[in-house]
């Protein structure tokens, strides 16, 4: 029997995230070639109380979410050059950037990350009721793990996106939110 690491306790990966060098080309690839989508775009996102490597950051980014079966695909575009995982050494493009796991509570995640010797890269609030931690548990750029406590209404929003993908006919591949 294999030994399970301290980070497996939080559940399965539900999202694969990418930081494409050409955001529009990535939308085209994922929708037209792969068949994922439609994608839902939110522009100008900022995290409240965001820190990068423990220091405050005012990073701003846009993200588009779509589904490929039950797997959520996130495409991200940095909107400024503030310190974050979307700029600098963690800004790997055109390959897997990070994976995401949904959690109910970030405190046990923080403890498990400390036990694993992981580096917390980003922390912040998501709305009034959610939060996020991005960590490097040793894999380096491209191997970041995001732990998200969804804000109120977040699960319903993602369910709407997943449902939109079920019988999607390829029309209207990019839909703006907010």
PDB file of C-alpha atoms in Angstrom:
ATOM      1  CA  UNK A   1       0.000   0.000   0.000  1.00  0.00           C
ATOM      2  CA  UNK A   2       1.384   3.415  -0.906  1.00  0.00           C
ATOM      3  CA  UNK A   3       1.715   6.236   1.580  1.00  0.00           C
ATOM      4  CA  UNK A   4      -0.451   9.249   0.860  1.00  0.00           C
ATOM      5  CA  UNK A   5       1.012  12.723   1.258  1.00  0.00           C
ATOM      6  CA  UNK A   6      -0.456  15.372   3.558  1.00  0.00           C
ATOM      7  CA  UNK A   7      -2.013  17.295   0.674  1.00  0.00           C
ATOM      8  CA  UNK A   8      -4.229  14.471  -0.647  1.00  0.00           C
ATOM      9  CA  UNK A   9      -6.727  14.862   2.194  1.00  0.00           C
ATOM     10  CA  UNK A  10      -8.473  17.876   0.670  1.00  0.00           C
ATOM     11  CA  UNK A  11     -10.166  16.251  -2.293  1.00  0.00           C
ATOM     12  CA  UNK A  12      -9.720  15.859  -6.011  1.00  0.00           C
ATOM     13  CA  UNK A  13      -8.512  18.394  -8.532  1.00  0.00           C
ATOM     14  CA  UNK A  14     -11.497  20.002 -10.252  1.00  0.00           C
ATOM     15  CA  UNK A  15      -9.658  22.588 -12.350  1.00  0.00           C
ATOM     16  CA  UNK A  16      -6.642  22.835 -14.638  1.00  0.00           C
ATOM     17  CA  UNK A  17      -5.455  26.417 -15.191  1.00  0.00           C
ATOM     18  CA  UNK A  18      -3.349  27.926 -17.965  1.00  0.00           C
ATOM     19  CA  UNK A  19      -1.689  31.301 -18.531  1.00  0.00           C
ATOM     20  CA  UNK A  20      -1.622  31.486 -22.328  1.00  0.00           C
ATOM     21  CA  UNK A  21       0.767  33.824 -24.150  1.00  0.00           C
ATOM     22  CA  UNK A  22      -2.099  34.560 -26.570  1.00  0.00           C
ATOM     23  CA  UNK A  23      -5.389  34.567 -24.661  1.00  0.00           C
ATOM     24  CA  UNK A  24      -7.633  34.799 -27.756  1.00  0.00           C
ATOM     25  CA  UNK A  25      -5.788  31.962 -29.496  1.00  0.00           C
ATOM     26  CA  UNK A  26      -6.176  29.835 -26.352  1.00  0.00           C
ATOM     27  CA  UNK A  27      -9.941  30.448 -26.283  1.00  0.00           C
ATOM     28  CA  UNK A  28     -10.072  29.410 -29.948  1.00  0.00           C
ATOM     29  CA  UNK A  29      -7.982  26.274 -29.310  1.00  0.00           C
ATOM     30  CA  UNK A  30      -9.976  25.103 -26.273  1.00  0.00           C
ATOM     31  CA  UNK A  31     -13.369  25.775 -27.880  1.00  0.00           C
ATOM     32  CA  UNK A  32     -12.854  24.921 -31.553  1.00  0.00           C
ATOM     33  CA  UNK A  33     -10.195  22.195 -31.366  1.00  0.00           C
ATOM     34  CA  UNK A  34     -10.743  20.561 -27.966  1.00  0.00           C
ATOM     35  CA  UNK A  35     -14.475  21.274 -27.714  1.00  0.00           C
ATOM     36  CA  UNK A  36     -14.403  22.675 -24.184  1.00  0.00           C
ATOM     37  CA  UNK A  37     -16.734  25.524 -23.376  1.00  0.00           C
ATOM     38  CA  UNK A  38     -18.423  27.823 -23.599  1.00  0.00           C
ATOM     39  CA  UNK A  39     -16.048  29.989 -21.565  1.00  0.00           C
ATOM     40  CA  UNK A  40     -17.269  32.638 -19.150  1.00  0.00           C
ATOM     41  CA  UNK A  41     -14.981  35.682 -18.865  1.00  0.00           C
ATOM     42  CA  UNK A  42     -14.572  37.895 -15.821  1.00  0.00           C
ATOM     43  CA  UNK A  43     -12.266  40.865 -16.347  1.00  0.00           C
ATOM     44  CA  UNK A  44     -10.293  42.996 -13.880  1.00  0.00           C
ATOM     45  CA  UNK A  45     -10.299  40.559 -10.955  1.00  0.00           C
ATOM     46  CA  UNK A  46      -8.507  41.564  -7.765  1.00  0.00           C
ATOM     47  CA  UNK A  47      -8.295  39.627  -4.513  1.00  0.00           C
ATOM     48  CA  UNK A  48      -8.947  41.505  -1.276  1.00  0.00           C
ATOM     49  CA  UNK A  49      -6.027  41.418   1.152  1.00  0.00           C
ATOM     50  CA  UNK A  50      -3.872  39.747  -1.508  1.00  0.00           C
ATOM     51  CA  UNK A  51      -0.308  38.878  -0.650  1.00  0.00           C
ATOM     52  CA  UNK A  52       2.423  37.444  -2.849  1.00  0.00           C
ATOM     53  CA  UNK A  53       5.177  35.711  -0.865  1.00  0.00           C
ATOM     54  CA  UNK A  54       3.827  37.430   2.246  1.00  0.00           C
ATOM     55  CA  UNK A  55       3.924  40.968   0.831  1.00  0.00           C
ATOM     56  CA  UNK A  56       0.839  42.976  -0.228  1.00  0.00           C
ATOM     57  CA  UNK A  57       0.117  42.935  -3.963  1.00  0.00           C
ATOM     58  CA  UNK A  58      -2.456  44.695  -6.116  1.00  0.00           C
ATOM     59  CA  UNK A  59      -2.281  42.175  -8.937  1.00  0.00           C
ATOM     60  CA  UNK A  60      -5.178  42.330 -11.374  1.00  0.00           C
ATOM     61  CA  UNK A  61      -6.102  39.603 -13.837  1.00  0.00           C
ATOM     62  CA  UNK A  62      -8.893  38.324 -16.033  1.00  0.00           C
ATOM     63  CA  UNK A  63     -10.055  34.723 -16.139  1.00  0.00           C
ATOM     64  CA  UNK A  64     -12.265  32.624 -18.378  1.00  0.00           C
ATOM     65  CA  UNK A  65     -13.764  29.360 -17.135  1.00  0.00           C
ATOM     66  CA  UNK A  66     -15.189  26.568 -19.248  1.00  0.00           C
ATOM     67  CA  UNK A  67     -15.757  22.847 -18.880  1.00  0.00           C
ATOM     68  CA  UNK A  68     -14.310  19.891 -20.720  1.00  0.00           C
ATOM     69  CA  UNK A  69     -16.613  17.189 -19.399  1.00  0.00           C
ATOM     70  CA  UNK A  70     -16.500  17.601 -15.627  1.00  0.00           C
ATOM     71  CA  UNK A  71     -13.035  19.207 -15.631  1.00  0.00           C
ATOM     72  CA  UNK A  72     -12.991  22.969 -15.348  1.00  0.00           C
ATOM     73  CA  UNK A  73     -10.475  24.729 -17.583  1.00  0.00           C
ATOM     74  CA  UNK A  74      -9.347  28.194 -16.501  1.00  0.00           C
ATOM     75  CA  UNK A  75      -7.537  30.583 -18.840  1.00  0.00           C
ATOM     76  CA  UNK A  76      -5.862  33.568 -17.164  1.00  0.00           C
ATOM     77  CA  UNK A  77      -4.531  36.885 -18.440  1.00  0.00           C
ATOM     78  CA  UNK A  78      -2.474  39.215 -16.218  1.00  0.00           C
ATOM     79  CA  UNK A  79      -3.795  42.779 -16.389  1.00  0.00           C
ATOM     80  CA  UNK A  80      -0.867  44.507 -14.671  1.00  0.00           C
ATOM     81  CA  UNK A  81       2.717  43.747 -13.717  1.00  0.00           C
ATOM     82  CA  UNK A  82       2.185  43.654  -9.934  1.00  0.00           C
ATOM     83  CA  UNK A  83       3.945  40.783  -8.151  1.00  0.00           C
ATOM     84  CA  UNK A  84       1.934  37.567  -8.481  1.00  0.00           C
ATOM     85  CA  UNK A  85       2.055  34.064  -9.885  1.00  0.00           C
ATOM     86  CA  UNK A  86       0.958  35.584 -13.215  1.00  0.00           C
ATOM     87  CA  UNK A  87       4.149  37.669 -13.487  1.00  0.00           C
ATOM     88  CA  UNK A  88       7.741  36.809 -12.633  1.00  0.00           C
ATOM     89  CA  UNK A  89       9.149  33.294 -12.237  1.00  0.00           C
ATOM     90  CA  UNK A  90       5.794  31.549 -11.750  1.00  0.00           C
ATOM     91  CA  UNK A  91       4.272  33.001 -14.935  1.00  0.00           C
ATOM     92  CA  UNK A  92       4.815  29.909 -17.089  1.00  0.00           C
ATOM     93  CA  UNK A  93       2.814  30.170 -20.289  1.00  0.00           C
ATOM     94  CA  UNK A  94       1.316  27.735 -22.755  1.00  0.00           C
ATOM     95  CA  UNK A  95       1.438  24.767 -20.405  1.00  0.00           C
ATOM     96  CA  UNK A  96      -0.271  23.776 -17.187  1.00  0.00           C
ATOM     97  CA  UNK A  97       0.079  26.672 -14.748  1.00  0.00           C
ATOM     98  CA  UNK A  98      -1.730  25.299 -11.700  1.00  0.00           C
ATOM     99  CA  UNK A  99      -4.421  22.922 -10.533  1.00  0.00           C
ATOM    100  CA  UNK A 100      -7.224  23.727  -8.100  1.00  0.00           C
ATOM    101  CA  UNK A 101      -8.843  21.890  -5.217  1.00  0.00           C
ATOM    102  CA  UNK A 102     -12.009  23.150  -3.503  1.00  0.00           C
ATOM    103  CA  UNK A 103     -11.954  23.137   0.300  1.00  0.00           C
ATOM    104  CA  UNK A 104     -14.367  24.068   3.082  1.00  0.00           C
ATOM    105  CA  UNK A 105     -11.728  25.629   5.344  1.00  0.00           C
ATOM    106  CA  UNK A 106      -8.300  27.082   4.549  1.00  0.00           C
ATOM    107  CA  UNK A 107      -6.808  26.649   8.045  1.00  0.00           C
ATOM    108  CA  UNK A 108      -6.239  22.856   7.725  1.00  0.00           C
ATOM    109  CA  UNK A 109      -4.732  23.542   4.277  1.00  0.00           C
ATOM    110  CA  UNK A 110      -2.277  26.020   5.787  1.00  0.00           C
ATOM    111  CA  UNK A 111      -1.247  23.423   8.400  1.00  0.00           C
ATOM    112  CA  UNK A 112      -0.809  20.673   5.796  1.00  0.00           C
ATOM    113  CA  UNK A 113       1.230  22.986   3.573  1.00  0.00           C
ATOM    114  CA  UNK A 114       3.522  23.758   6.510  1.00  0.00           C
ATOM    115  CA  UNK A 115       3.863  20.007   7.230  1.00  0.00           C
ATOM    116  CA  UNK A 116       4.772  19.411   3.572  1.00  0.00           C
ATOM    117  CA  UNK A 117       7.341  22.224   3.583  1.00  0.00           C
ATOM    118  CA  UNK A 118       5.395  24.082   0.896  1.00  0.00           C
ATOM    119  CA  UNK A 119       5.786  27.764   0.082  1.00  0.00           C
ATOM    120  CA  UNK A 120       2.607  29.825   0.174  1.00  0.00           C
ATOM    121  CA  UNK A 121       2.832  32.026  -2.882  1.00  0.00           C
ATOM    122  CA  UNK A 122      -0.486  33.891  -2.855  1.00  0.00           C
ATOM    123  CA  UNK A 123      -3.241  34.380  -0.310  1.00  0.00           C
ATOM    124  CA  UNK A 124      -6.347  36.489  -0.587  1.00  0.00           C
ATOM    125  CA  UNK A 125     -10.045  36.828  -0.016  1.00  0.00           C
ATOM    126  CA  UNK A 126     -12.593  35.883  -2.666  1.00  0.00           C
ATOM    127  CA  UNK A 127     -15.645  38.022  -2.091  1.00  0.00           C
ATOM    128  CA  UNK A 128     -16.876  38.351   1.486  1.00  0.00           C
ATOM    129  CA  UNK A 129     -17.031  34.649   2.310  1.00  0.00           C
ATOM    130  CA  UNK A 130     -14.333  32.917   0.264  1.00  0.00           C
ATOM    131  CA  UNK A 131     -10.583  32.717   0.171  1.00  0.00           C
ATOM    132  CA  UNK A 132      -7.677  31.246  -1.729  1.00  0.00           C
ATOM    133  CA  UNK A 133      -4.156  29.970  -1.171  1.00  0.00           C
ATOM    134  CA  UNK A 134      -1.762  29.179  -4.025  1.00  0.00           C
ATOM    135  CA  UNK A 135       1.214  27.074  -2.958  1.00  0.00           C
ATOM    136  CA  UNK A 136       4.381  25.561  -4.345  1.00  0.00           C
ATOM    137  CA  UNK A 137       4.770  22.203  -2.625  1.00  0.00           C
ATOM    138  CA  UNK A 138       8.074  21.570  -4.373  1.00  0.00           C
ATOM    139  CA  UNK A 139       7.219  21.209  -8.060  1.00  0.00           C
ATOM    140  CA  UNK A 140       8.092  24.814  -8.909  1.00  0.00           C
ATOM    141  CA  UNK A 141       6.561  26.909 -11.699  1.00  0.00           C
ATOM    142  CA  UNK A 142       3.854  24.956 -13.498  1.00  0.00           C
ATOM    143  CA  UNK A 143       3.248  22.789 -10.446  1.00  0.00           C
ATOM    144  CA  UNK A 144       1.361  25.259  -8.260  1.00  0.00           C
ATOM    145  CA  UNK A 145      -1.661  24.034  -6.295  1.00  0.00           C
ATOM    146  CA  UNK A 146      -4.572  26.378  -5.637  1.00  0.00           C
ATOM    147  CA  UNK A 147      -6.867  25.751  -2.681  1.00  0.00           C
ATOM    148  CA  UNK A 148     -10.101  27.706  -2.887  1.00  0.00           C
ATOM    149  CA  UNK A 149     -12.911  28.172  -0.428  1.00  0.00           C
ATOM    150  CA  UNK A 150     -15.640  29.309  -2.790  1.00  0.00           C
ATOM    151  CA  UNK A 151     -17.490  32.477  -1.912  1.00  0.00           C
ATOM    152  CA  UNK A 152     -21.231  32.368  -1.395  1.00  0.00           C
ATOM    153  CA  UNK A 153     -22.819  31.671  -4.794  1.00  0.00           C
ATOM    154  CA  UNK A 154     -19.574  30.324  -6.281  1.00  0.00           C
ATOM    155  CA  UNK A 155     -20.724  26.711  -6.433  1.00  0.00           C
ATOM    156  CA  UNK A 156     -23.914  27.771  -8.220  1.00  0.00           C
ATOM    157  CA  UNK A 157     -21.949  29.840 -10.731  1.00  0.00           C
ATOM    158  CA  UNK A 158     -19.668  26.910 -11.540  1.00  0.00           C
ATOM    159  CA  UNK A 159     -22.692  24.575 -11.776  1.00  0.00           C
ATOM    160  CA  UNK A 160     -24.256  26.960 -14.322  1.00  0.00           C
ATOM    161  CA  UNK A 161     -21.040  26.880 -16.371  1.00  0.00           C
ATOM    162  CA  UNK A 162     -20.844  23.075 -16.229  1.00  0.00           C
ATOM    163  CA  UNK A 163     -24.496  22.796 -17.276  1.00  0.00           C
ATOM    164  CA  UNK A 164     -23.945  25.229 -20.185  1.00  0.00           C
ATOM    165  CA  UNK A 165     -21.213  22.901 -21.456  1.00  0.00           C
ATOM    166  CA  UNK A 166     -23.376  19.753 -21.456  1.00  0.00           C
ATOM    167  CA  UNK A 167     -25.275  20.426 -24.680  1.00  0.00           C
ATOM    168  CA  UNK A 168     -23.176  23.294 -26.008  1.00  0.00           C
ATOM    169  CA  UNK A 169     -23.382  23.603 -29.811  1.00  0.00           C
ATOM    170  CA  UNK A 170     -20.191  25.661 -30.260  1.00  0.00           C
ATOM    171  CA  UNK A 171     -21.962  29.006 -30.603  1.00  0.00           C
ATOM    172  CA  UNK A 172     -21.058  32.059 -28.513  1.00  0.00           C
ATOM    173  CA  UNK A 173     -17.802  30.520 -27.217  1.00  0.00           C
ATOM    174  CA  UNK A 174     -16.836  33.437 -24.939  1.00  0.00           C
ATOM    175  CA  UNK A 175     -19.461  35.006 -22.684  1.00  0.00           C
ATOM    176  CA  UNK A 176     -18.735  37.952 -20.384  1.00  0.00           C
ATOM    177  CA  UNK A 177     -19.688  37.944 -16.728  1.00  0.00           C
ATOM    178  CA  UNK A 178     -20.227  41.065 -14.618  1.00  0.00           C
TER     179      UNK A 178
END
